[in-house]
XYZ file of C-alpha atoms in Angstrom:
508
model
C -17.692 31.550 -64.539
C -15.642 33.994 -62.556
C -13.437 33.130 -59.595
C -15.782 33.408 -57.008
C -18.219 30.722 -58.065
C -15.414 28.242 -59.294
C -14.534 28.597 -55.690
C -18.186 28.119 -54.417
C -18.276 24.861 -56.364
C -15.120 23.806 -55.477
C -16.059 23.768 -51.902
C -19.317 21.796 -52.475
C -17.460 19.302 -54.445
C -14.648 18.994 -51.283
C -17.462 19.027 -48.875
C -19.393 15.925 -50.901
C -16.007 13.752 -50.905
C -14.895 14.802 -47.433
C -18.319 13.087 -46.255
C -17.903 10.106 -48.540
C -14.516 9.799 -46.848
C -16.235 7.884 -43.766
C -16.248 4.769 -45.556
C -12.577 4.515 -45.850
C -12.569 4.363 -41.662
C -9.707 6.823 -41.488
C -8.175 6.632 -37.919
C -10.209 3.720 -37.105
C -13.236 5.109 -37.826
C -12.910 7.479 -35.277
C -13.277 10.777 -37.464
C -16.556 9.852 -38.901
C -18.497 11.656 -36.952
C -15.988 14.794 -38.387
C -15.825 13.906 -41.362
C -19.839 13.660 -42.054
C -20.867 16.496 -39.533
C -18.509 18.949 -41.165
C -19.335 17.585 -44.477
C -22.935 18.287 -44.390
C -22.176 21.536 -42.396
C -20.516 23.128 -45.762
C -23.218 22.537 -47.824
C -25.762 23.911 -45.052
C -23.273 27.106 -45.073
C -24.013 27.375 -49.178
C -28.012 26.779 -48.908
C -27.722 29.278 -45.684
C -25.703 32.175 -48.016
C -27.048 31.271 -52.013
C -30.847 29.826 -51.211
C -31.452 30.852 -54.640
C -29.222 27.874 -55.719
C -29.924 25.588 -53.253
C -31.620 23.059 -56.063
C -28.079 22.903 -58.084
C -25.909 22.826 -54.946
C -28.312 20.514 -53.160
C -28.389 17.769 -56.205
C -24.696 18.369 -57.085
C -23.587 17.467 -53.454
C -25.705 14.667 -53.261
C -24.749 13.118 -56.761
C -20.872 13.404 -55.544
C -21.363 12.275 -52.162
C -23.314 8.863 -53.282
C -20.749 8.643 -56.028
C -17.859 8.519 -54.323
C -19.623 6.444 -52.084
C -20.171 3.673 -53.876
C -17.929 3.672 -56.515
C -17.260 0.140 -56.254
C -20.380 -0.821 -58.531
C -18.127 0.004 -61.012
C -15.925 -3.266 -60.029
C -18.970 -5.125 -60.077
C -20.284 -3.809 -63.779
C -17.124 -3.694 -65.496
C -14.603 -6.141 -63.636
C -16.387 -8.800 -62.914
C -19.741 -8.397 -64.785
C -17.459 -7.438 -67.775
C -19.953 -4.430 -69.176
C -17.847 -1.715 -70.898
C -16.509 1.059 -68.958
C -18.546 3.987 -70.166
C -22.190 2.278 -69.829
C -20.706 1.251 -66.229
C -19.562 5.008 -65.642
C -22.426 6.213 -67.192
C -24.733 3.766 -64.735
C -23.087 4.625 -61.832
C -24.121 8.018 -62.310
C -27.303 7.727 -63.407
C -28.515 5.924 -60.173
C -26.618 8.670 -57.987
C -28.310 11.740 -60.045
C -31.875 10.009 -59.687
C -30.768 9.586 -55.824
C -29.532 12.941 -55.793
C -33.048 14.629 -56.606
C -34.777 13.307 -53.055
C -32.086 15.600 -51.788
C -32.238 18.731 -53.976
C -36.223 18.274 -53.587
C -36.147 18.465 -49.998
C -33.394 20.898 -49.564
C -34.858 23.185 -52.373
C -38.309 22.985 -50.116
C -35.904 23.930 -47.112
C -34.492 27.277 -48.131
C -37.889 28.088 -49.217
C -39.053 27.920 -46.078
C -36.386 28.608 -43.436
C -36.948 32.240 -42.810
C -40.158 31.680 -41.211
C -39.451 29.660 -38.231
C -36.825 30.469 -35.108
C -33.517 29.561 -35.186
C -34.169 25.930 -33.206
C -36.826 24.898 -35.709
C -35.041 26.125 -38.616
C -32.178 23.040 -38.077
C -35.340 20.835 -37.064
C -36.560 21.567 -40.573
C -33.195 20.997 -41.618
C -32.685 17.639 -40.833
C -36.283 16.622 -41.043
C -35.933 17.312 -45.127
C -32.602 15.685 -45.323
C -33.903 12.815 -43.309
C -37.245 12.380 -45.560
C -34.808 12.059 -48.554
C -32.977 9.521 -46.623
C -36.087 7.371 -45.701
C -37.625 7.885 -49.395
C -33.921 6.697 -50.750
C -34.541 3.746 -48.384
C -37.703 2.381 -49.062
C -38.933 3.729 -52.986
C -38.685 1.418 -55.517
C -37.108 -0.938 -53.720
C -34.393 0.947 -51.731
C -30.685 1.187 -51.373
C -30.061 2.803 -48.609
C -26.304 2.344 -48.534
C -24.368 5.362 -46.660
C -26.924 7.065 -44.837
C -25.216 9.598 -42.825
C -26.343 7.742 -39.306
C -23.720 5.021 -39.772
C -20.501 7.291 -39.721
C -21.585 7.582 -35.959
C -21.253 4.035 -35.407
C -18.066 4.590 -33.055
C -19.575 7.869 -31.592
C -21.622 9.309 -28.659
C -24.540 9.641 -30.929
C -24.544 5.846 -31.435
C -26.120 5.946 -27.934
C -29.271 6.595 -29.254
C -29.469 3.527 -31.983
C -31.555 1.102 -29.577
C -34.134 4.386 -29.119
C -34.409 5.921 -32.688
C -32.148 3.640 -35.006
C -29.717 4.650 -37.795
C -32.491 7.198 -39.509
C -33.103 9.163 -35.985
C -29.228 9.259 -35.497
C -29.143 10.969 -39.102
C -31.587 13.427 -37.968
C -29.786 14.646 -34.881
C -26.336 14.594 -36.991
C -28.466 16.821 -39.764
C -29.685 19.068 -36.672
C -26.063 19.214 -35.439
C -24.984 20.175 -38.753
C -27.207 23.128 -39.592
C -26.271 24.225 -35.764
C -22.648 24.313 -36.972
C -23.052 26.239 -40.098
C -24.966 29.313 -38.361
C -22.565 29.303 -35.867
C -19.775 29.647 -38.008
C -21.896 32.304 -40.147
C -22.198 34.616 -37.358
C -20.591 37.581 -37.375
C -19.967 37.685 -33.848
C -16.414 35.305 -33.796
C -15.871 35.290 -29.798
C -14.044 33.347 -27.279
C -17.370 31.720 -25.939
C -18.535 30.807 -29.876
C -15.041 29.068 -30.332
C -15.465 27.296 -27.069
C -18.808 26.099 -27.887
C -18.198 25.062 -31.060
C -15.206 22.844 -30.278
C -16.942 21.175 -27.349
C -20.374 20.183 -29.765
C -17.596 18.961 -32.398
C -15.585 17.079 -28.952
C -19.159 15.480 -27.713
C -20.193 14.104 -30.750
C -16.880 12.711 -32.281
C -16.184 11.071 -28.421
C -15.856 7.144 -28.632
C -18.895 5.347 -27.200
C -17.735 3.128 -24.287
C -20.112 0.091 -23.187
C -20.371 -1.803 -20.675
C -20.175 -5.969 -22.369
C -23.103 -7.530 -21.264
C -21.977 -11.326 -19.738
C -25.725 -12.180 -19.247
C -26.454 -14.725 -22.161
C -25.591 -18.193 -23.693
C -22.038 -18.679 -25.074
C -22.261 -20.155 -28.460
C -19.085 -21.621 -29.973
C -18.806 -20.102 -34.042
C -16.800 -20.950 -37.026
C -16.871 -18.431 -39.592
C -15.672 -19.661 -43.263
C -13.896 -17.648 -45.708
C -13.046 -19.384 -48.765
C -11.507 -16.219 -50.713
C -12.570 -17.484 -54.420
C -12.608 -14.878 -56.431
C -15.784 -14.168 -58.420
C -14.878 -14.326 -61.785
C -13.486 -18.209 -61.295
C -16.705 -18.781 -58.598
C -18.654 -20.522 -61.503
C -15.757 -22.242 -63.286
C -12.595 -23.313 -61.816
C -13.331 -22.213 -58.732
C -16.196 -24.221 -58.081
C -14.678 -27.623 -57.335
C -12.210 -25.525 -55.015
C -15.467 -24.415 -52.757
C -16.516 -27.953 -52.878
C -13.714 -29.275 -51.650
C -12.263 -26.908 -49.018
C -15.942 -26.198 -47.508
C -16.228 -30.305 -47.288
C -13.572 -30.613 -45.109
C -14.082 -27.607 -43.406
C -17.893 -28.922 -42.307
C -16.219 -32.617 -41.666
C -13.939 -31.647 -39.297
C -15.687 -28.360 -37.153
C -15.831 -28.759 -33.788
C -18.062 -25.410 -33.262
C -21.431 -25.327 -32.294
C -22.502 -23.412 -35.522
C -20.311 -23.247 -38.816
C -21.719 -20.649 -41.203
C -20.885 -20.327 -44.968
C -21.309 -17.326 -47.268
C -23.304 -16.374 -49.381
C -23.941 -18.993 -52.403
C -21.022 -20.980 -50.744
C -21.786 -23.853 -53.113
C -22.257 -23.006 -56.333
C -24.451 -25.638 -57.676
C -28.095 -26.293 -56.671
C -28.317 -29.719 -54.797
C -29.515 -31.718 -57.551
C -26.174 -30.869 -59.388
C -23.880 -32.056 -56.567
C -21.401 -34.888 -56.991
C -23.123 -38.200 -55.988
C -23.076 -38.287 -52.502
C -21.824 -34.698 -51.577
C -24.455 -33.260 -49.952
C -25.537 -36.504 -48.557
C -22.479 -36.715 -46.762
C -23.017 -33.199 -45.217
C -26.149 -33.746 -43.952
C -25.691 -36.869 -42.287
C -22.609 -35.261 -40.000
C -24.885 -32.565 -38.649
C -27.622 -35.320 -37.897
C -25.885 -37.573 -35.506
C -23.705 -34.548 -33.960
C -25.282 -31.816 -31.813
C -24.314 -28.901 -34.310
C -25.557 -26.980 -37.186
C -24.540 -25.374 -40.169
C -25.880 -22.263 -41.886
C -24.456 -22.172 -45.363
C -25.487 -20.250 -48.778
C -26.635 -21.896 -51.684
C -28.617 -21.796 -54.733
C -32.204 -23.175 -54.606
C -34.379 -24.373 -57.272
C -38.446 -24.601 -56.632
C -40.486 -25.803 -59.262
C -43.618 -23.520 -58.991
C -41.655 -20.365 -57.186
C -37.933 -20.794 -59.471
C -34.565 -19.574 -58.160
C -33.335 -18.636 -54.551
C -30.673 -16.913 -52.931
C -31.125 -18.967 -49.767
C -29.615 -19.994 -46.970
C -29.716 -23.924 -45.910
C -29.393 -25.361 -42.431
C -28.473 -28.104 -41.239
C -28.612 -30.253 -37.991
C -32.027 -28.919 -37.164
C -33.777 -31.792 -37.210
C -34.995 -31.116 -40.474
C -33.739 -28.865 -43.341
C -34.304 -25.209 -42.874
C -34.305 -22.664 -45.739
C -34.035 -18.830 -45.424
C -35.302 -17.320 -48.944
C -33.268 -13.596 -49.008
C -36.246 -10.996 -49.269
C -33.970 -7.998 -50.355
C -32.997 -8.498 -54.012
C -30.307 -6.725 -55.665
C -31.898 -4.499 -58.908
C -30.397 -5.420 -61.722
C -28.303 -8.028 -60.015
C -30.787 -10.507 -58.881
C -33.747 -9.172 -60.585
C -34.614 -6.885 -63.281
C -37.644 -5.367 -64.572
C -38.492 -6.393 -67.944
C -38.053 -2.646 -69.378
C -34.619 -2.935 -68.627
C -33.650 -6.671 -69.440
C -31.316 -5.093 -72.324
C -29.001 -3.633 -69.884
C -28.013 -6.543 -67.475
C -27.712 -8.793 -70.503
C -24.452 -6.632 -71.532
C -22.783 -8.365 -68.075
C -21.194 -11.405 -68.782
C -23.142 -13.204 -65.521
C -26.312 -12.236 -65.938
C -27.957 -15.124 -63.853
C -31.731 -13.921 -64.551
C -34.490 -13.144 -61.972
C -34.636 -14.598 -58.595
C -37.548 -15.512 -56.775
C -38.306 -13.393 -53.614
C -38.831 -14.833 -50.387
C -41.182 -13.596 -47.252
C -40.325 -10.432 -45.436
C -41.138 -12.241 -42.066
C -39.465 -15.844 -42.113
C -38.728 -17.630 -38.843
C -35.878 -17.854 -37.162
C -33.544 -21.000 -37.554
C -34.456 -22.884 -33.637
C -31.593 -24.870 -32.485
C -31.676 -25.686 -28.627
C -32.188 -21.970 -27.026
C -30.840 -20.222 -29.929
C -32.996 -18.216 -32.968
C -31.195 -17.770 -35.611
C -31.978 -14.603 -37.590
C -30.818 -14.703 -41.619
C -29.812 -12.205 -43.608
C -28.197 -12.649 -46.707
C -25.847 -9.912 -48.344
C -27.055 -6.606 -48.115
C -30.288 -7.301 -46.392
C -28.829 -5.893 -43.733
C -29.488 -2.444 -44.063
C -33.054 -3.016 -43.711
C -33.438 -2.330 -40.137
C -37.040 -1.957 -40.206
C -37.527 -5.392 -42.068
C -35.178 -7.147 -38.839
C -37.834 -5.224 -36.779
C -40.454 -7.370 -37.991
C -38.783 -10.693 -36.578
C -39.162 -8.797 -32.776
C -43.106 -8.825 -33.100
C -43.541 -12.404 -31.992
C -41.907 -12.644 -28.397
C -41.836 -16.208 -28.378
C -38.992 -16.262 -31.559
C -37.192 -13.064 -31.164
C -34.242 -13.507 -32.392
C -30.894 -14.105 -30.315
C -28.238 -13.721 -32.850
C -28.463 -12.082 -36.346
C -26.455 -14.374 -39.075
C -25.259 -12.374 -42.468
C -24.225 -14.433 -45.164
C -22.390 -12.192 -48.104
C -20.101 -12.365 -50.966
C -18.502 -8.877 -51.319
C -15.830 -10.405 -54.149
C -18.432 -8.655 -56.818
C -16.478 -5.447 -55.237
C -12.562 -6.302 -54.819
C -10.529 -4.575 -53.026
C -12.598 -1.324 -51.591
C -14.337 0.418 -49.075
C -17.219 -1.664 -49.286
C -15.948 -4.051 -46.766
C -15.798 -1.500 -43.909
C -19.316 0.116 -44.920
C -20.816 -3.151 -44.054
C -19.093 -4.324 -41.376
C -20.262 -0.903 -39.814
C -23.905 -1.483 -41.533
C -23.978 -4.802 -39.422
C -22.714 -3.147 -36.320
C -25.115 -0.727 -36.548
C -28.027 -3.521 -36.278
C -26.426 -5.108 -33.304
C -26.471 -1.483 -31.585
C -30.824 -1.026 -32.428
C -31.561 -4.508 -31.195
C -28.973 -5.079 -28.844
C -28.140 -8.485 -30.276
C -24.436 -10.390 -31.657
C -24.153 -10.185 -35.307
C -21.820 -13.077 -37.090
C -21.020 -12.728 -40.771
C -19.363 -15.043 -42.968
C -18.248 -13.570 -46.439
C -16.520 -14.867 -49.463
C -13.438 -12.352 -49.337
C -13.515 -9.952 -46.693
C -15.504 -8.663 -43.744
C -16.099 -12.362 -41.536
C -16.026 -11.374 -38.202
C -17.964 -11.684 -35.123
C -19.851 -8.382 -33.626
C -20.879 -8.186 -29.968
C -24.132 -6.906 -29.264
C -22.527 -3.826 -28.099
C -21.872 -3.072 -31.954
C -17.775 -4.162 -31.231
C -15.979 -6.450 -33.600
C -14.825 -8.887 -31.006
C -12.875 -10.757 -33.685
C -12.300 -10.142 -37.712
C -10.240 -12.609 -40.603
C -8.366 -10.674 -42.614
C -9.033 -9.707 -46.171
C -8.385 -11.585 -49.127
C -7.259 -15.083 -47.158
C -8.230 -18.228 -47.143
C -9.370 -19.358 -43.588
C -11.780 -19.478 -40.370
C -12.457 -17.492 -37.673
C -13.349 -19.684 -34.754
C -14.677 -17.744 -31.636
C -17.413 -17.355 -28.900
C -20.543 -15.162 -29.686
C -23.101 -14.095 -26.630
C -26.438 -15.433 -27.920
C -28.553 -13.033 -25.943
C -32.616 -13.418 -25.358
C -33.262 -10.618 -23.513
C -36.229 -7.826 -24.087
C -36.202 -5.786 -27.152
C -35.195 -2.153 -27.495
C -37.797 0.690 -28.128
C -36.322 0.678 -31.650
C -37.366 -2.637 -32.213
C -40.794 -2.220 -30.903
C -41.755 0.619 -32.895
C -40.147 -0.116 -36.235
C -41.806 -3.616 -35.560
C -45.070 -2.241 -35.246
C -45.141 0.266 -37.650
C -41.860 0.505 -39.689
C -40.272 3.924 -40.401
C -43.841 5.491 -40.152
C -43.049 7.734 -36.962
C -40.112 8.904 -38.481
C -42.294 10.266 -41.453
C -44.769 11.303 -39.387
C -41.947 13.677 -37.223
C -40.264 15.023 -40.138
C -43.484 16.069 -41.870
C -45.071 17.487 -38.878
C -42.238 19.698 -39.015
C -42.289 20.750 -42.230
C -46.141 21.398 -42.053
C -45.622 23.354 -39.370
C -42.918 25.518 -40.781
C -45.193 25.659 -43.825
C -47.946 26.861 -41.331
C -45.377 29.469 -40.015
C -44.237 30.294 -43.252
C -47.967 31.158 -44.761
C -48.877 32.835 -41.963
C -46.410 35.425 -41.666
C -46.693 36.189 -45.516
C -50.280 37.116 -44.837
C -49.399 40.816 -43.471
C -47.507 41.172 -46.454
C -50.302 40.343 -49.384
C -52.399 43.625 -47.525
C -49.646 46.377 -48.047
């Protein structure tokens, strides 16, 4: 391998980490938008210049990107799920190289047919096969969608169009932008007015998004708990420590809602000390609050849950999370071998309904969502259909101590902000270790705890019951279907294009 092409690669590999650098929120998170358009821009410079090894590039990029991306799994697998470092590695990779081909598919498929359309449609056809691998990362066999290129714009101009198009249709116009920027900086022609307009697209799209707060709504009074038990004592010593400190944490909350994370208690109730739970439940039935806290469930005919409980609704609610983990909550029985080398292997839990109802308490619906659920948008769609429950608040519940001290905590936090911008609605999340904070529907954290503490965050959140964006209309109705529909109409028609302008050429 000569010089040249060490340096090729070398640039694709930069490029790939440079956009995986948006999770670490450098500045704030205000370089995201940078960071991922310019990112994404490189490697549409290499398919642009080498289309003969756009597959390679394509995959390579894509493997690095979602690598560096999520290298916290490995904390999970080997740190706390105590399976040996080179089947964790080796993992880790795996699942990023099988994510990486939706890419290096669609990409590959790209090059192949860019030289038959104009200029305009040729960065349409750009970001209609990145998005495609996006949605098909999302939604095939089972999804994990984490660090789709729409949420580095969280902070930016293009979050604007979230409520319209949602995290996907941001991606596309960031994929558009960033085919734009590579032909531009391929021309030959450098001038003064090519500078110009290149800095002011790269100005525009990096420019903070201000809102307006919305003070129409009903002021809800929240207490956020945060028990910081780490997760390889959560189901030994730690356990009477979550009993305790979330008991008199519940006995003595003054807020209209207290919310627990995710599998808060660690026992099912029929394991609680005599009395515990009783002693719960009666508070929140002779005063006028609730409590939406995680815990294991146990049903005879339908076995485990990851649910969430609440109280002070009259009667008992239960949220069932819908979103399992893969090989964390359940595991197909081809591959039962490999989550049996962690240390917690907990077995399969049961799923619960895509479309549960909202938790009612006086004018408020509570909308659950338990860990990583989250990044479903379309599934939070579903809950806008019926008018009379829409939701008015979105509730996460999460444990992020499977993933120390990393990125991951800022990745959701803008995951959940995200969802507050689609459905213009106040997000509150409650987490084991790091990432509790309260999220205006404008998509601002109005207030976060700390990292790594022990404590509560005790604030106001806007319950809003207002309409319901476009975004949540359309993804209610019919999912991420239009977004397929757009992206393949493109491609079809640049295969159209692409067909008919080889025709002249199979007569010579």
């Amino acid at each position: 391998m000569n010089a040249l092409n060490i340096t090729k690669w070398l640039i694709v590999v930069l490029a790939a980490v440079c956009m995986a650098w948006v999770g670490l929120n450098i500045v704030h998170g205000y370089i995201n938008s940078l960071l991922q358009v310019l990112g994404l821009s490189v490697l549409a410079i290499c398919l642009y210049k080498f289309p003969d090894r756009a597959l390679t590039f394509s995959w390579v990029f894509a493997v690095i990107w979602l690598s560096v991306s999520v290298w916290w799994l490995y904390i999970a697998l080997h740190d706390v799920g105590g399976m040996p470092s080179v089947i964790s590695v080796l993992a880790i990779v795996l699942l990023c190289a099988g994510l990486g081909f939706y890419y290096a598919a669609a990409l590959k498929l790209f090059t192949y047919l860019h030289k038959a359309v104009n200029p305009w449609l040729m960065h349409a056809l750009f970001a209609s096969c990145w998005t495609l691998a996006e949605l098909a990362r999302a939604q095939w066999f089972t999804g994990f969608p984490w660090s789709a290129i729409g949420y580095a714009h969280v902070n930016s101009s293009l979050s604007y169009a979230a409520p319209w198009v949602g995290v996907y249709g941001i991606g596309f116009v960031a994929a558009f932008i960033s085919s734009w920027l590579a032909i531009q900086i391929l021309s030959q022609e450098k001038t003064v007015f090519l500078k110009v307009k290149i800095a002011v697209v790269l100005l525009l799209i990096s420019f903070p998004a201000i809102r307006e707060e919305d003070t129409q709504g009903k002021i809800l009074k929240v207490n956020l708990l945060q028990a910081n038990i780490s997760q390889t004592t959560k189901f030994n010593s730690g356990r009477q420590q979550a009993l305790d400190w979330y008991a008199e944490e519940l006995k003595k909350t003054k807020a209209d809602v207290t919310v627990l994370p995710e599998i808060a208690i660690p026992y099912f109730v029929n394991e609680l000390p005599a009395g515990y739970w009783e002693t719960l439940t009666d508070k929140f039935k002779v005063e006028k609050q609730v409590a939406l806290l995680g815990i294991p469930t146990l049903d005879k005919e339908k076995g485990y849950g990851n649910s969430a409980v609440g109280l002070g609704f009259g009667v008992e609610r239960q949220y069932d999370k819908y979103h399992l983990v893969p090989f964390g909550e359940f595991t197909p029985e081809s591959m039962k071998w490999f989550t049996r080398l962690m240390v917690n292997d907990m077995g399969d839990f049961n799923r619960g309904a895509v479309k549960q109802p909202p938790f009612i308490w006086q004018d408020h619906n509570f909308s659950m969502t338990i860990c990583y659920e989250d990044l479903f948008g379309e599934d939070l769609a579903v809950r806008f259909v019926d008018t009379d429950h829409i939701p008015t608040v979105f509730v996460n519940i999460s444990n992020v101590a499977w993933f120390g001290d990393s990125m991951v905590v800022n990745q959701h936090l803008d995951i959940a902000r995200m969802r507050s911008l689609e459905f213009d609605r106040p997000t509150i999340r409650a987490t084991n270790t790091g990432g509790t904070a309260i999220i205006s529907a404008e998509g601002r954290i109005v207030q976060q705890l700390p990292s790594f503490v022990r404590g509560n965050l005790q604030g106001q959140v806007l319950s809003k019951d207002s309409g319901i964006t476009p975004f949540a209309y359309w993804a209610g109705h019919w999912g991420l279907m239009p977004l397929w529909i757009v992206c393949l109409f493109v491609m079809g028609l640049a295969l159209y294009l692409k067909r008919r302008s080889d025709k002249p050429n199979q007569h010579l």
